[in-house]
C-alpha angles and dihedrals in degrees: 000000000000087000095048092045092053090045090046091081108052101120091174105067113081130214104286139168087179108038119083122193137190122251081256100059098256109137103222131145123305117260135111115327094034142100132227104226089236133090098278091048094051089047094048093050094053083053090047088222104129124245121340138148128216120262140355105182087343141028089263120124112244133165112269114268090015132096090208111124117220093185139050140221117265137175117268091235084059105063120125130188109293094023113108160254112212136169129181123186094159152303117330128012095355095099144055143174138213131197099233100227097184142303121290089212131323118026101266097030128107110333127224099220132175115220142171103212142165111295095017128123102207122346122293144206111256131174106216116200118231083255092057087048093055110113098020112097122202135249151188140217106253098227086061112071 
């Protein structure tokens, strides 16, 4: 969460599937050590796993070009702060990801999420309702049990 919470004010990096960027803020070329500046990106940063994308048959994270999953499925009532909210409808711009920050209320009420999405410059603090959440499904990193 101390990555993602740096990473939550930089206002200066705009919404990007292309842009990398380094953990100091610097754009440079994507490769290993940088970010893309989408939701992916934002989430894999905050993981500290490297580039990956969401989905490739399922909203699970996994290293570009490979099919190898690096989170797993988890109820929804077990989510914990930087586990997260993912959806996945198909290639391109039909899925999305969000870092779950912590319940609003009850646990399965409304979720605090961060999230780098389209149109946005830096990532942001959303509350998301229990209808926004439908169809996402949650996930872990797999070294945290």
């Amino acid at each position: 969460m101390a990555r993602a919470r740096w990473w939550l004010n930089k206002t200066n990096i705009p919404y990007s599937q292309s842009t990398c960027y380094t953990t100091s803020g610097r754009r440079t070329s994507c490769r290993a050590g940088t970010f893309r500046a989408d939701c992916s990106g934002y989430v894999s940063l905050a993981w500290n796993v490297g580039n990956l994308t969401v989905g490739s048959s399922q909203p699970a994270l996994t290293p570009l070009g490979h099919h190898q999953s690096k989170s797993r499925e988890i109820a929804k009532t077990s989510l914990a702060a930087g586990d997260a909210l993912a959806y996945y409808r198909g290639p391109g711009d039909n899925a999305h990801i969000a870092l779950f920050v912590r319940w609003q209320g009850r646990r399965g009420g409304p979720a605090v999420v961060w999230e780098q999405a389209g149109g946005q410059s830096g990532p942001r603090q959303h509350v998301w309702s229990v209808s926004r959440q439908r169809g996402y499904r949650a996930f872990r990193l797999l070294s945290i049990r």
